[in-house]
Short mmCIF file of C-alpha atoms in Angstrom, two decimals:
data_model
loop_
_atom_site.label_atom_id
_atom_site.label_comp_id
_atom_site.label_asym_id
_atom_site.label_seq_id
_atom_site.Cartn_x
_atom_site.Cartn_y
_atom_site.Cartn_z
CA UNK A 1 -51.11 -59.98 -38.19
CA UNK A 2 -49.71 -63.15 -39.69
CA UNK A 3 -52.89 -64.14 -40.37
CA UNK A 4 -54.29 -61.69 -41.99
CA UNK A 5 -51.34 -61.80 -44.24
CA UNK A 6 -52.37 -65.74 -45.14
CA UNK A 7 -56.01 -64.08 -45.50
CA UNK A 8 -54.86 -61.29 -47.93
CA UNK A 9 -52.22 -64.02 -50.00
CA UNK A 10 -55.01 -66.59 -49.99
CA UNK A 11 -57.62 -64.30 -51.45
CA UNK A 12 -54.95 -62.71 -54.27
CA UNK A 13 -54.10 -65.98 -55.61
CA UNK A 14 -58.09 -67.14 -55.73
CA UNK A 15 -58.82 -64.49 -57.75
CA UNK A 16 -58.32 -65.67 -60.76
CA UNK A 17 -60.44 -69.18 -60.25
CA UNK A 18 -63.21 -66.61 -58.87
CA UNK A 19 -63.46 -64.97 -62.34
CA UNK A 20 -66.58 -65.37 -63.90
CA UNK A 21 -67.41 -64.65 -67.80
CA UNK A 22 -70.41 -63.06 -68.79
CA UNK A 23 -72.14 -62.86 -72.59
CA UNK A 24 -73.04 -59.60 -73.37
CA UNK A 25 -75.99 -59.44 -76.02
CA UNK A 26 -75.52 -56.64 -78.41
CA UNK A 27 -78.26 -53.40 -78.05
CA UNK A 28 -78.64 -49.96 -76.64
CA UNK A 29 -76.62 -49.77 -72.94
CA UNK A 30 -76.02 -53.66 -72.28
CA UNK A 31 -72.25 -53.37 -72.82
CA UNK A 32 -72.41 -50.26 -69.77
CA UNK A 33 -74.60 -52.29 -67.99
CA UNK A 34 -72.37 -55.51 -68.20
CA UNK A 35 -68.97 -53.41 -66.77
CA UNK A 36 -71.17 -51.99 -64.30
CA UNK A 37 -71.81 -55.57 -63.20
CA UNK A 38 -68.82 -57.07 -63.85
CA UNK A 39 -66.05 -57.73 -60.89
CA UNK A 40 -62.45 -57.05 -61.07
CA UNK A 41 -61.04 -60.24 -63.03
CA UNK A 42 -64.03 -60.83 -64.79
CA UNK A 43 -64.62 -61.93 -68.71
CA UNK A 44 -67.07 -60.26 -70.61
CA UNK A 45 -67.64 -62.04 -73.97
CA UNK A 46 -69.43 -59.99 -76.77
CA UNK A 47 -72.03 -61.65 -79.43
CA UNK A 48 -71.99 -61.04 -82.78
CA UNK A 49 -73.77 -57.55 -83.73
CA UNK A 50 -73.27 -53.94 -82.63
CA UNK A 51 -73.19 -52.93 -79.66
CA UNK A 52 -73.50 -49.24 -78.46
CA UNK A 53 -70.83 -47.14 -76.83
CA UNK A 54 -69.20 -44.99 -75.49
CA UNK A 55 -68.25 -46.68 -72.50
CA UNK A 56 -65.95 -46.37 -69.98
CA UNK A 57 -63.89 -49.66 -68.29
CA UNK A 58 -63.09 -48.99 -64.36
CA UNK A 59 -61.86 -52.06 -63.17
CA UNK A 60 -59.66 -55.01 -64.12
CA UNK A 61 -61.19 -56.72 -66.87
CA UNK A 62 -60.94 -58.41 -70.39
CA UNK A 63 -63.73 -57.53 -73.02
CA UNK A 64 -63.38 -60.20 -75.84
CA UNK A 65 -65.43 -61.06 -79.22
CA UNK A 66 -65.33 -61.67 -82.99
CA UNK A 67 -64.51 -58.85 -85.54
CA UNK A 68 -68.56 -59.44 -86.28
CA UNK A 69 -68.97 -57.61 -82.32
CA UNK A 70 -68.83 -54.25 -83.00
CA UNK A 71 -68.56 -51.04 -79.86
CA UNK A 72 -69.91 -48.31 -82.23
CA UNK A 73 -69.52 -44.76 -80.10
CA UNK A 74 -72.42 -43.32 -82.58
CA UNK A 75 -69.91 -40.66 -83.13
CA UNK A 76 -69.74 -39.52 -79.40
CA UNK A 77 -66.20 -38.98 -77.93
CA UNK A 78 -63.36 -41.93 -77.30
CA UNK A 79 -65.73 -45.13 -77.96
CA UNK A 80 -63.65 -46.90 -75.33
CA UNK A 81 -61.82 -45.58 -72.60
CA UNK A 82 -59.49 -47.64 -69.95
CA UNK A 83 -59.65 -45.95 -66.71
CA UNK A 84 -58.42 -49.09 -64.56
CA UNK A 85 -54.92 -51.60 -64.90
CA UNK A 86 -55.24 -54.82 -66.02
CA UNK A 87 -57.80 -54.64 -68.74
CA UNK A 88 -57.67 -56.21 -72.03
CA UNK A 89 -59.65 -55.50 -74.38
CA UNK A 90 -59.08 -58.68 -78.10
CA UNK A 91 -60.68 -59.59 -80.83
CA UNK A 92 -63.96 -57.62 -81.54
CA UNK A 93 -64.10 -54.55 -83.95
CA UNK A 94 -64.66 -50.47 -82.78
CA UNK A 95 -65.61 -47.60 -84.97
CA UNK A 96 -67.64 -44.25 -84.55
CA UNK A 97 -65.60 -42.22 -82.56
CA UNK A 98 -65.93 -38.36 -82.34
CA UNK A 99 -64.27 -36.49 -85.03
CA UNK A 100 -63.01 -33.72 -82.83
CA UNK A 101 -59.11 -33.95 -82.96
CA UNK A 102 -58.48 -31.00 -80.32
CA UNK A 103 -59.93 -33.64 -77.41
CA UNK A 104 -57.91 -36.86 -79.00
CA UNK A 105 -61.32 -38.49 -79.64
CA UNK A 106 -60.13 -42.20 -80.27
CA UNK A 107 -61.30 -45.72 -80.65
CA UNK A 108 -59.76 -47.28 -77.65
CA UNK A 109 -57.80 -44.89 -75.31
CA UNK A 110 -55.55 -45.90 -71.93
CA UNK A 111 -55.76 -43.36 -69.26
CA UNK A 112 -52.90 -42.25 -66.64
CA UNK A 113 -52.92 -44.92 -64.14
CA UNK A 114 -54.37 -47.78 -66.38
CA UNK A 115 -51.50 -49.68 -66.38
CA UNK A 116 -50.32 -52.80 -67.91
CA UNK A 117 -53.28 -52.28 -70.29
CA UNK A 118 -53.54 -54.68 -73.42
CA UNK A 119 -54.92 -53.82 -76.82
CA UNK A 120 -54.81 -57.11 -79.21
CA UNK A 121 -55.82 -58.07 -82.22
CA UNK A 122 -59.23 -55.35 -82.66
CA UNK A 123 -60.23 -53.85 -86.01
CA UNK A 124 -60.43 -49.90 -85.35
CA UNK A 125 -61.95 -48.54 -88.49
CA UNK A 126 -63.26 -45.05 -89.21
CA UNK A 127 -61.79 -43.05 -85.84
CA UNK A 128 -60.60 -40.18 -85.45
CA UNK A 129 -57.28 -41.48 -83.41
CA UNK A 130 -56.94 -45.45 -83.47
CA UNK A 131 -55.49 -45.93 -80.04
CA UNK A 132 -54.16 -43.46 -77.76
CA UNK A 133 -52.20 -44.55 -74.90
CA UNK A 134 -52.69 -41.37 -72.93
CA UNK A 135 -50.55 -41.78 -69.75
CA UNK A 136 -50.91 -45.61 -69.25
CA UNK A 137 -47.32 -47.89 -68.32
CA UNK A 138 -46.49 -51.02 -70.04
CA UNK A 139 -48.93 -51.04 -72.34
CA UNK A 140 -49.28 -53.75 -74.92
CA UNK A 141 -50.82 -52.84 -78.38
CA UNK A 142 -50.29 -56.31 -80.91
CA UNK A 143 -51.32 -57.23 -83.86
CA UNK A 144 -54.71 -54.97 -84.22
CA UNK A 145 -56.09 -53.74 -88.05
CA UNK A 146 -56.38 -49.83 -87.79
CA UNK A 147 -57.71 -47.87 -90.82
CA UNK A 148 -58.07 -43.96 -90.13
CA UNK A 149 -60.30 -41.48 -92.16
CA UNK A 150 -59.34 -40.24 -95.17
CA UNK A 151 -61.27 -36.49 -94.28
CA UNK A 152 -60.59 -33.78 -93.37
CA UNK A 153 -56.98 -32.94 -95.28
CA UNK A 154 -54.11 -35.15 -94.15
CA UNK A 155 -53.03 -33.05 -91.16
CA UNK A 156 -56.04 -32.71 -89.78
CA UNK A 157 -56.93 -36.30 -89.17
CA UNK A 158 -55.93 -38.38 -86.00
CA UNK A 159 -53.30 -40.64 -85.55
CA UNK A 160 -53.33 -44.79 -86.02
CA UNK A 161 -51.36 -45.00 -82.42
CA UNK A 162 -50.77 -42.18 -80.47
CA UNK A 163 -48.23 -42.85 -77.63
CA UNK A 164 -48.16 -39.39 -75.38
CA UNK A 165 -45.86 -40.12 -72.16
CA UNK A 166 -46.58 -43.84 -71.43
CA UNK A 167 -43.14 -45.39 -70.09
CA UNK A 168 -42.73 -49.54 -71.30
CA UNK A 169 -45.21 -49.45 -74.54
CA UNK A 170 -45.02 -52.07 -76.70
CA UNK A 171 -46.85 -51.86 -80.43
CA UNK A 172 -45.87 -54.51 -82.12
CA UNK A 173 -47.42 -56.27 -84.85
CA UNK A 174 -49.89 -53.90 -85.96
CA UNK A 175 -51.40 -52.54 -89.67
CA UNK A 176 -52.46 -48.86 -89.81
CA UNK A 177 -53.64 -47.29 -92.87
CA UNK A 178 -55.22 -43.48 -93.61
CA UNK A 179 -55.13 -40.91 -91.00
CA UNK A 180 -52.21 -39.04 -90.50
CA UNK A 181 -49.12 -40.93 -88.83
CA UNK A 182 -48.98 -44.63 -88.34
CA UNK A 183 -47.58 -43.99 -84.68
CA UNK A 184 -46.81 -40.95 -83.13
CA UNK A 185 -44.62 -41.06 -79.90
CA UNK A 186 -44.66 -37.52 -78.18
CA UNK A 187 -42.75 -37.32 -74.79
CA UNK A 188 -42.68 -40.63 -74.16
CA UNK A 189 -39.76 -43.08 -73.68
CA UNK A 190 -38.46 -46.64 -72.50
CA UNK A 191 -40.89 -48.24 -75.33
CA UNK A 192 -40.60 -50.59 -78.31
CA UNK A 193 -42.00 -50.47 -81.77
CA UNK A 194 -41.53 -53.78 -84.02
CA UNK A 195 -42.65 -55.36 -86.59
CA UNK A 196 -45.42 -52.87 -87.57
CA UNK A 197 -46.88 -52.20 -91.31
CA UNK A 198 -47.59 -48.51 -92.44
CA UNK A 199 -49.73 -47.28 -95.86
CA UNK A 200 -50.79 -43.94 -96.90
CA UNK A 201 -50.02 -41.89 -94.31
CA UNK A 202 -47.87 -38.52 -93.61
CA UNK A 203 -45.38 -40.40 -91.12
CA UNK A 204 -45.41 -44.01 -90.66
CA UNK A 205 -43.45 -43.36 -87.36
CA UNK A 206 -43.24 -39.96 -86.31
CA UNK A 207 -40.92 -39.24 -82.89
CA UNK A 208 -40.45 -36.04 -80.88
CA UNK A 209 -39.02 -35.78 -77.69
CA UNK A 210 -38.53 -39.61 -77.07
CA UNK A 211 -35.82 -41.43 -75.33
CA UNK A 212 -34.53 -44.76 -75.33
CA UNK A 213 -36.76 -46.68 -78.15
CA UNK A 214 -36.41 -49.16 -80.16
CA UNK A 215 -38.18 -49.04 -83.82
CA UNK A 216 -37.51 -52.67 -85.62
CA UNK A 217 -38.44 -54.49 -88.37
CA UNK A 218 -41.55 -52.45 -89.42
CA UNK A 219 -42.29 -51.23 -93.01
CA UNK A 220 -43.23 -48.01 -94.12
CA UNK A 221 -44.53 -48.50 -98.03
CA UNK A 222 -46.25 -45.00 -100.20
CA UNK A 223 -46.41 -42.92 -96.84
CA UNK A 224 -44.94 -39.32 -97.45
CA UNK A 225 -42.32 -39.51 -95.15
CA UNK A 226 -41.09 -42.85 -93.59
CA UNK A 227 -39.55 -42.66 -90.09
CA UNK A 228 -39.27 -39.10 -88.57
CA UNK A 229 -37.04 -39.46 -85.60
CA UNK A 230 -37.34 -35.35 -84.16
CA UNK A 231 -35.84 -34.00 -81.00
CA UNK A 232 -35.10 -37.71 -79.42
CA UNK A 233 -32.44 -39.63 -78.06
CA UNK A 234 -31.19 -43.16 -77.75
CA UNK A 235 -32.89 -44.42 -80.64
CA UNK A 236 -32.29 -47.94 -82.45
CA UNK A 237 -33.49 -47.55 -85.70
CA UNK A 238 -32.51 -51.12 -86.92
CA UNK A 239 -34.35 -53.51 -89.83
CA UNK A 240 -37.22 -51.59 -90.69
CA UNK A 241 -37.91 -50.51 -94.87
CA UNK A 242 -39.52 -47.53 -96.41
CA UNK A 243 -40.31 -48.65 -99.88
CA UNK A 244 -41.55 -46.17 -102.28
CA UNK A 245 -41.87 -43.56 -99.56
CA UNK A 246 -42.62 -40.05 -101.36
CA UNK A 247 -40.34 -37.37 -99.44
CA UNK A 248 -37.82 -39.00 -97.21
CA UNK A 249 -37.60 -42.28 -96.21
CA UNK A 250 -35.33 -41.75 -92.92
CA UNK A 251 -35.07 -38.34 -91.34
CA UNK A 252 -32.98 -37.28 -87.83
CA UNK A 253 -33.56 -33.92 -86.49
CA UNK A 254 -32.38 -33.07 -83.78
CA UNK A 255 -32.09 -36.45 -83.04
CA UNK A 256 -29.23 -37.88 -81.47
CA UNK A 257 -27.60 -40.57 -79.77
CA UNK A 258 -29.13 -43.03 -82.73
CA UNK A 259 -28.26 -46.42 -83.45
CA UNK A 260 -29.00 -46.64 -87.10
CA UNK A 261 -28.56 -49.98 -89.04
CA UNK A 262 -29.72 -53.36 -91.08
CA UNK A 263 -32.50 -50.63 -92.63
CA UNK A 264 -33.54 -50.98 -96.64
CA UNK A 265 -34.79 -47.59 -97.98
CA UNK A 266 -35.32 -47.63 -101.56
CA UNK A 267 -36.97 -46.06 -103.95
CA UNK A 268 -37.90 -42.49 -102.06
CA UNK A 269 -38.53 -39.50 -104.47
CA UNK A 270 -36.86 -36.92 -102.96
CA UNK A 271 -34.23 -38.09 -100.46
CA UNK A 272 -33.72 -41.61 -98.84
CA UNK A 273 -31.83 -40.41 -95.72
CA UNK A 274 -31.70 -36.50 -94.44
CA UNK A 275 -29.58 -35.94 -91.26
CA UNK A 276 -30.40 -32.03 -89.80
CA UNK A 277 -28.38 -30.91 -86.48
CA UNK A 278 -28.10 -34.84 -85.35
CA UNK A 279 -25.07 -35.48 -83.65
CA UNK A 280 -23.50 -38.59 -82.34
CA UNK A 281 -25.54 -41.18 -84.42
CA UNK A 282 -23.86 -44.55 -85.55
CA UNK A 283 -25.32 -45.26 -89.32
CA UNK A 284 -23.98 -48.64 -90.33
CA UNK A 285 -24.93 -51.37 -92.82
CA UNK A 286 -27.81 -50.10 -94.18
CA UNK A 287 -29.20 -49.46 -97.98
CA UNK A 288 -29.76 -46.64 -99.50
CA UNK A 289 -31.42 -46.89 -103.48
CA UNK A 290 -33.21 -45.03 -106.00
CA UNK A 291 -33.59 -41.98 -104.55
CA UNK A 292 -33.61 -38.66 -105.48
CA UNK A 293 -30.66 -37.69 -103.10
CA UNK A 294 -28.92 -40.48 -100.93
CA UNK A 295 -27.71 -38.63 -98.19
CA UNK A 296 -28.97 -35.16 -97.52
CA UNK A 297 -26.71 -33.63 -95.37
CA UNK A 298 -26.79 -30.74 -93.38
CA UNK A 299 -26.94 -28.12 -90.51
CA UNK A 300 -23.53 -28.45 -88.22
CA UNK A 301 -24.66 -32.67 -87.57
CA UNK A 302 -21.08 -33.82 -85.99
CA UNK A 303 -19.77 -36.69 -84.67
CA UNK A 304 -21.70 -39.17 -86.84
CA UNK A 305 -20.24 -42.54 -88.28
CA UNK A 306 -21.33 -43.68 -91.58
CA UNK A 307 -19.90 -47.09 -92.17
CA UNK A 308 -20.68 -50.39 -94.19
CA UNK A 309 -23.71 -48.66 -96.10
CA UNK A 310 -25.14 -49.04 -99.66
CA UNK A 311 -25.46 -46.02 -101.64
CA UNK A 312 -27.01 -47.72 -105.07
CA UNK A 313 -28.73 -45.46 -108.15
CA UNK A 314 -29.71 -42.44 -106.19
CA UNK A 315 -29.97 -39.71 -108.66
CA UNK A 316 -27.30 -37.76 -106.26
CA UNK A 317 -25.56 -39.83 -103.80
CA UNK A 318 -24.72 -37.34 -101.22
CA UNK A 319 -25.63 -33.16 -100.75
CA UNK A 320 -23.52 -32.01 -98.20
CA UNK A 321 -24.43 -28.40 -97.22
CA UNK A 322 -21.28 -27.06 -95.56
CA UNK A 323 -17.83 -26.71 -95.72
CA UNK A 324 -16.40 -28.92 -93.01
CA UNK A 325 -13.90 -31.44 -94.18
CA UNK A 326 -16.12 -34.97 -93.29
CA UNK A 327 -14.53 -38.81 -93.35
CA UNK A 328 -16.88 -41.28 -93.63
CA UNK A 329 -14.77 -44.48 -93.39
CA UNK A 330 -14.55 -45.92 -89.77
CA UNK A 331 -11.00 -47.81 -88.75
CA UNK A 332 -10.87 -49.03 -92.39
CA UNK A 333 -13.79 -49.68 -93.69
CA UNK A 334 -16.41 -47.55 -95.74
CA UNK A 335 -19.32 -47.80 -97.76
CA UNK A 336 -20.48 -48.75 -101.48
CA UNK A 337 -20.94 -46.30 -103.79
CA UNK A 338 -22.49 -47.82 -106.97
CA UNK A 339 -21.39 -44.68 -109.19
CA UNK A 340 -17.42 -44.88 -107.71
CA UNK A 341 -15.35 -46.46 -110.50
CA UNK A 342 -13.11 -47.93 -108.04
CA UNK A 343 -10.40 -51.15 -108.27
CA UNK A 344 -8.92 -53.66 -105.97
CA UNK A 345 -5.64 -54.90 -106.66
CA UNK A 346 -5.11 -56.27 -103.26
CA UNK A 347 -8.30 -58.52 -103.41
CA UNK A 348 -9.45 -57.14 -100.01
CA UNK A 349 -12.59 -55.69 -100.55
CA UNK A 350 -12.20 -51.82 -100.15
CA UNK A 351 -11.32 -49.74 -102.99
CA UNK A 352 -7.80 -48.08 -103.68
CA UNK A 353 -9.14 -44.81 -104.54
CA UNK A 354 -11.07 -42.24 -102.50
CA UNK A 355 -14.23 -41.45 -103.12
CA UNK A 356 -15.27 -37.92 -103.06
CA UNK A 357 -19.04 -37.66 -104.03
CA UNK A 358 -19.20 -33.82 -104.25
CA UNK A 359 -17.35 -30.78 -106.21
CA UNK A 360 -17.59 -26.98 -106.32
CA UNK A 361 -19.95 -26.81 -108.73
CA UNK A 362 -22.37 -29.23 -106.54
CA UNK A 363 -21.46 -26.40 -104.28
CA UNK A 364 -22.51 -23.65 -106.64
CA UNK A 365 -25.40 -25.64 -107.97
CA UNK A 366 -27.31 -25.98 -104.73
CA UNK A 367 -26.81 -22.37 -103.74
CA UNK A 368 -27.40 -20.75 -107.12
CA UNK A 369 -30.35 -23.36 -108.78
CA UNK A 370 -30.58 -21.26 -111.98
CA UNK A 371 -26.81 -22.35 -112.44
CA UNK A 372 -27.89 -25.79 -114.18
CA UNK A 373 -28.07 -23.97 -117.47
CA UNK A 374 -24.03 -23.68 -117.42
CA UNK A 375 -23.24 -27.43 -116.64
CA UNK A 376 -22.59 -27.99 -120.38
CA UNK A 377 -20.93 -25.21 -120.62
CA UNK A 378 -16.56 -26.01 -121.28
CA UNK A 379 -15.61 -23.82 -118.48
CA UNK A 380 -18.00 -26.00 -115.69
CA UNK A 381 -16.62 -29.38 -117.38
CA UNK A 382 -12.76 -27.20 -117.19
CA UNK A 383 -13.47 -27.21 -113.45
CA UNK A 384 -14.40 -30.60 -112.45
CA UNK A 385 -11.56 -31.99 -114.77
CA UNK A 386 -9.34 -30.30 -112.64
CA UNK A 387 -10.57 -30.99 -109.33
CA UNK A 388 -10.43 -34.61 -110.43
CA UNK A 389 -7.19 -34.15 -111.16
CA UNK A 390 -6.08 -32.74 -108.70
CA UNK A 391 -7.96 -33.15 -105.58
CA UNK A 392 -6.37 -30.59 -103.26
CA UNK A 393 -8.44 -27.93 -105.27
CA UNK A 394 -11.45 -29.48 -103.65
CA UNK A 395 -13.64 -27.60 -101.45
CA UNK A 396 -14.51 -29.01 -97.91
CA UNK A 397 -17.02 -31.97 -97.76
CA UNK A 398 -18.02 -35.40 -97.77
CA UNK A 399 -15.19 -38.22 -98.33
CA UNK A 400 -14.97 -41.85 -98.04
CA UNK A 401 -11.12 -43.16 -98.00
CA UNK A 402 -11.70 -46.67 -97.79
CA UNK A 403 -14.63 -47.26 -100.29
CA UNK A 404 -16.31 -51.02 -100.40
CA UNK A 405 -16.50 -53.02 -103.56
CA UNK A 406 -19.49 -54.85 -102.86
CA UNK A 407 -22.31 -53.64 -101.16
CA UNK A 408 -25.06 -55.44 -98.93
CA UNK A 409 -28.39 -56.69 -99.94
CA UNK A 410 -31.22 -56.66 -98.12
CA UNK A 411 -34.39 -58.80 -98.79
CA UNK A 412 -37.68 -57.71 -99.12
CA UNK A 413 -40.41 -60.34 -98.82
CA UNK A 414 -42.62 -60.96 -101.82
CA UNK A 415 -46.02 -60.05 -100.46
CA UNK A 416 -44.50 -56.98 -99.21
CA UNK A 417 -42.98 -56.38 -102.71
CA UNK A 418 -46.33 -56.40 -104.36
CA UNK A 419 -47.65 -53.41 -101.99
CA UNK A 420 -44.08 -51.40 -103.25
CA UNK A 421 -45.08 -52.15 -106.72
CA UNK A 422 -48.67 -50.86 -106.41
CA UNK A 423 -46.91 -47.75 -104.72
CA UNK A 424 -45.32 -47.13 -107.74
CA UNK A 425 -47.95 -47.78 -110.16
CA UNK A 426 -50.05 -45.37 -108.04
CA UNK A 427 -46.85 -42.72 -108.20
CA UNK A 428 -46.25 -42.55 -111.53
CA UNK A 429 -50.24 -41.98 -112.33
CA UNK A 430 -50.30 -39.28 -109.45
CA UNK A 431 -53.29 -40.94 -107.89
CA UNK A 432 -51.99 -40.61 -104.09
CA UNK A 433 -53.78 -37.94 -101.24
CA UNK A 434 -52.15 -34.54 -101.70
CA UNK A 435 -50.10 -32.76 -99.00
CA UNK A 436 -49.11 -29.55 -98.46
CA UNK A 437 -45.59 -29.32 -98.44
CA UNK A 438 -46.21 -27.21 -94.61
CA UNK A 439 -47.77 -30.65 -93.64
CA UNK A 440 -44.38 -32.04 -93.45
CA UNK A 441 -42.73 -29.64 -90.76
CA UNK A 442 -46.20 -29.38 -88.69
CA UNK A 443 -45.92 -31.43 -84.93
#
């Protein structure tokens, strides 16, 4: 027995010395014929040129090349699928998947039971999903160029990364652009998401039923909606930005359990942060700017802390849809309001006068739209003299009782500044893909 043990341990760690590499010439089959021939371990190295898929990977290997090596799947299904562990596929280019969304048709997709499967540094262009990681653990998916379709209409298309219940994923590093999210994580969990860029999409991040996931330091620039974080829990949201981001930059629903912080959001047309039945979610030192609306707040969320933010130029700082009295100041300290005329005789950085974003009329306003004809009017201004005046007239709502004086900055580097700025451009000329506003509640 012992020495078949010595056998078996002897023969494991030779593997690797036993690997051979083979050159695959591009044509008609010889990429098939190569994994067909290949043993587990094995190197296949691609020439430059096209080479035809679909094909299938069934045993431990790593397919490698030049962007100029290119699997085309002639518009046939997944152009390649990982059906074994310990593949890797680097380097080369895929395109010419199927366009039929219903059966995920993808560029590169990781079956249940290919494990510990890695995905680097490939240029996916053209497909209908980019990379699905359909089942697979511990996948790795760095630093790889992913450009969707830009038909059918935006909900239709496939997604740049598509994580559906794959435990220990890491994406990190990669650029999507066109389809329809950047990543989308559906019943999945225990997986990390960093350092990712996102443009023209629906969602650059789009969660639902995740758990325990990290999403850092990616950026979200002229998507529709930034980072949707839906039905999950145990979610650190920390150090990403959603620049010029056209309906919400930030959204939890149903989401709870969320460590929030360190993000920039700036610039969003409509609202930089909407909160909808999230409960229990720590939001601290982030930045909220140039939005439409701030904070949208809303639908019996409880238990939140909102402490050491930004809120700077949004059109409305906060709408706060309810009637609940809410503090947001946390043993102290609160956040900056750039429109709160506050002073500081003590010197110590928070504000001696409580800041109360909202009124009745806000109330009235958001309930009864056609209202805004009457805010001229002396008996609206009569109103919100005298709840100013005297605050105990005040309806329930949002206040912070220990406002800060200064607020945080957070740096945005300069190549990633010039994408914001074309963003805007682009805005303000209306030359963006068109959504229908449905597109933004459909999962």
């Amino acid at each position: 027995m012992r020495s078949l043990l010595t056998l078996a341990l002897a023969l494991l760690l030779a593997w690797p010395a036993l690997a051979a590499e083979h050159v695959v010439a591009p044509g008609q089959g010889s990429l098939a014929q190569a994994i067909a021939g290949a043993a587990p371990g094995d190197v296949l190295r691609l020439q430059d040129g096209v080479h035809a898929g679909p094909v299938a990977i069934d045993r431990p290997l790593t397919v490698t090349g030049s962007r100029a090596a290119v699997v085309d799947g002639q518009g046939r299904g997944t152009v390649v699928t990982i059906a074994a562990p310990d593949v890797t596929l680097q380097g080369f280019s895929v395109t010419g998947s199927g366009m039929a969304n219903k059966d995920l048709d993808a560029g590169v997709k990781i079956l249940k039971g290919a494990d510990r499967a890695q995905v680097r540094q490939l240029r996916l262009i053209g497909n209908m999903h980019g990379i699905d990681v359909h089942g697979g653990r511990d996948a790795q998916v760095v630093g790889n160029e992913i450009i969707g379709t830009r038909d059918p209409r935006m909900n239709e298309r496939g997604n740049g990364i598509y994580v559906w219940n794959s435990p220990g994923t890491l994406v990190q590093g990669n650029s999507v652009r066109y389809g329809r999210d950047g990543i989308f994580s559906n019943a999945s969990g225990d997986s990390a998401y960093r350092d990712n860029l996102f443009r023209d999409l629906r969602f650059a991040v789009h969660f639902m039923y995740t758990r325990n996931t990290e999403v850092s330091g990616n950026v979200s620039i002229g998507n529709h909606l930034g980072f949707a974080i839906m039905f999950s829990d145990r979610a650190v949201i920390r150090d990403n930005r959603s620049l010029g981001d056209r309906e919400h930059g930030l959204m939890l629903n149903y989401a709870n359990n969320a460590d929030v912080t360190g993000n920039l959001i700036r610039g969003g047309t409509k609202k930089c942060l909407f909160i909808y039945n999230a409960h229990k979610n720590l939001i601290w030192d982030n930045r909220f700017q140039d939005c439409g609306i701030g904070i949208h707040f809303t639908a019996g969320s409880e238990r939140n802390v909102l402490t050491a933010n930004a809120f700077v130029g949004n059109r409305e700082q906060v709408k706060y849809v309810g009637t609940r009295h809410i503090e947001w100041s946390h043993e102290g300290r609160g956040n900056f309001w750039s429109d709160h005329p506050g002073f500081d005789l003590n010197g110590d950085g928070i504000a001696d006068g409580v800041y109360r974003p909202n009124d009745l009329m806000d109330h009235i306003l958001w309930s009864q739209p056609a209202a805004a004809l009457l805010t001229g009017a002396p008996a609206v201004q009569l109103i919100r003299w005298s709840q100013q005046s005297f605050p105990a007239t005040l309806p329930g709502g949002v206040q912070d009782s220990a406002p800060l004086m200064r607020p945080l900055t957070i740096p945005v580097p300069p190549e990633i500044a010039a994408y914001e700025a074309e963003v805007a451009g682009r805005w303000a000329k209306g030359t963006y893909d068109d959504i229908d506003p449905d597109d933004l509640t459909s999962h």
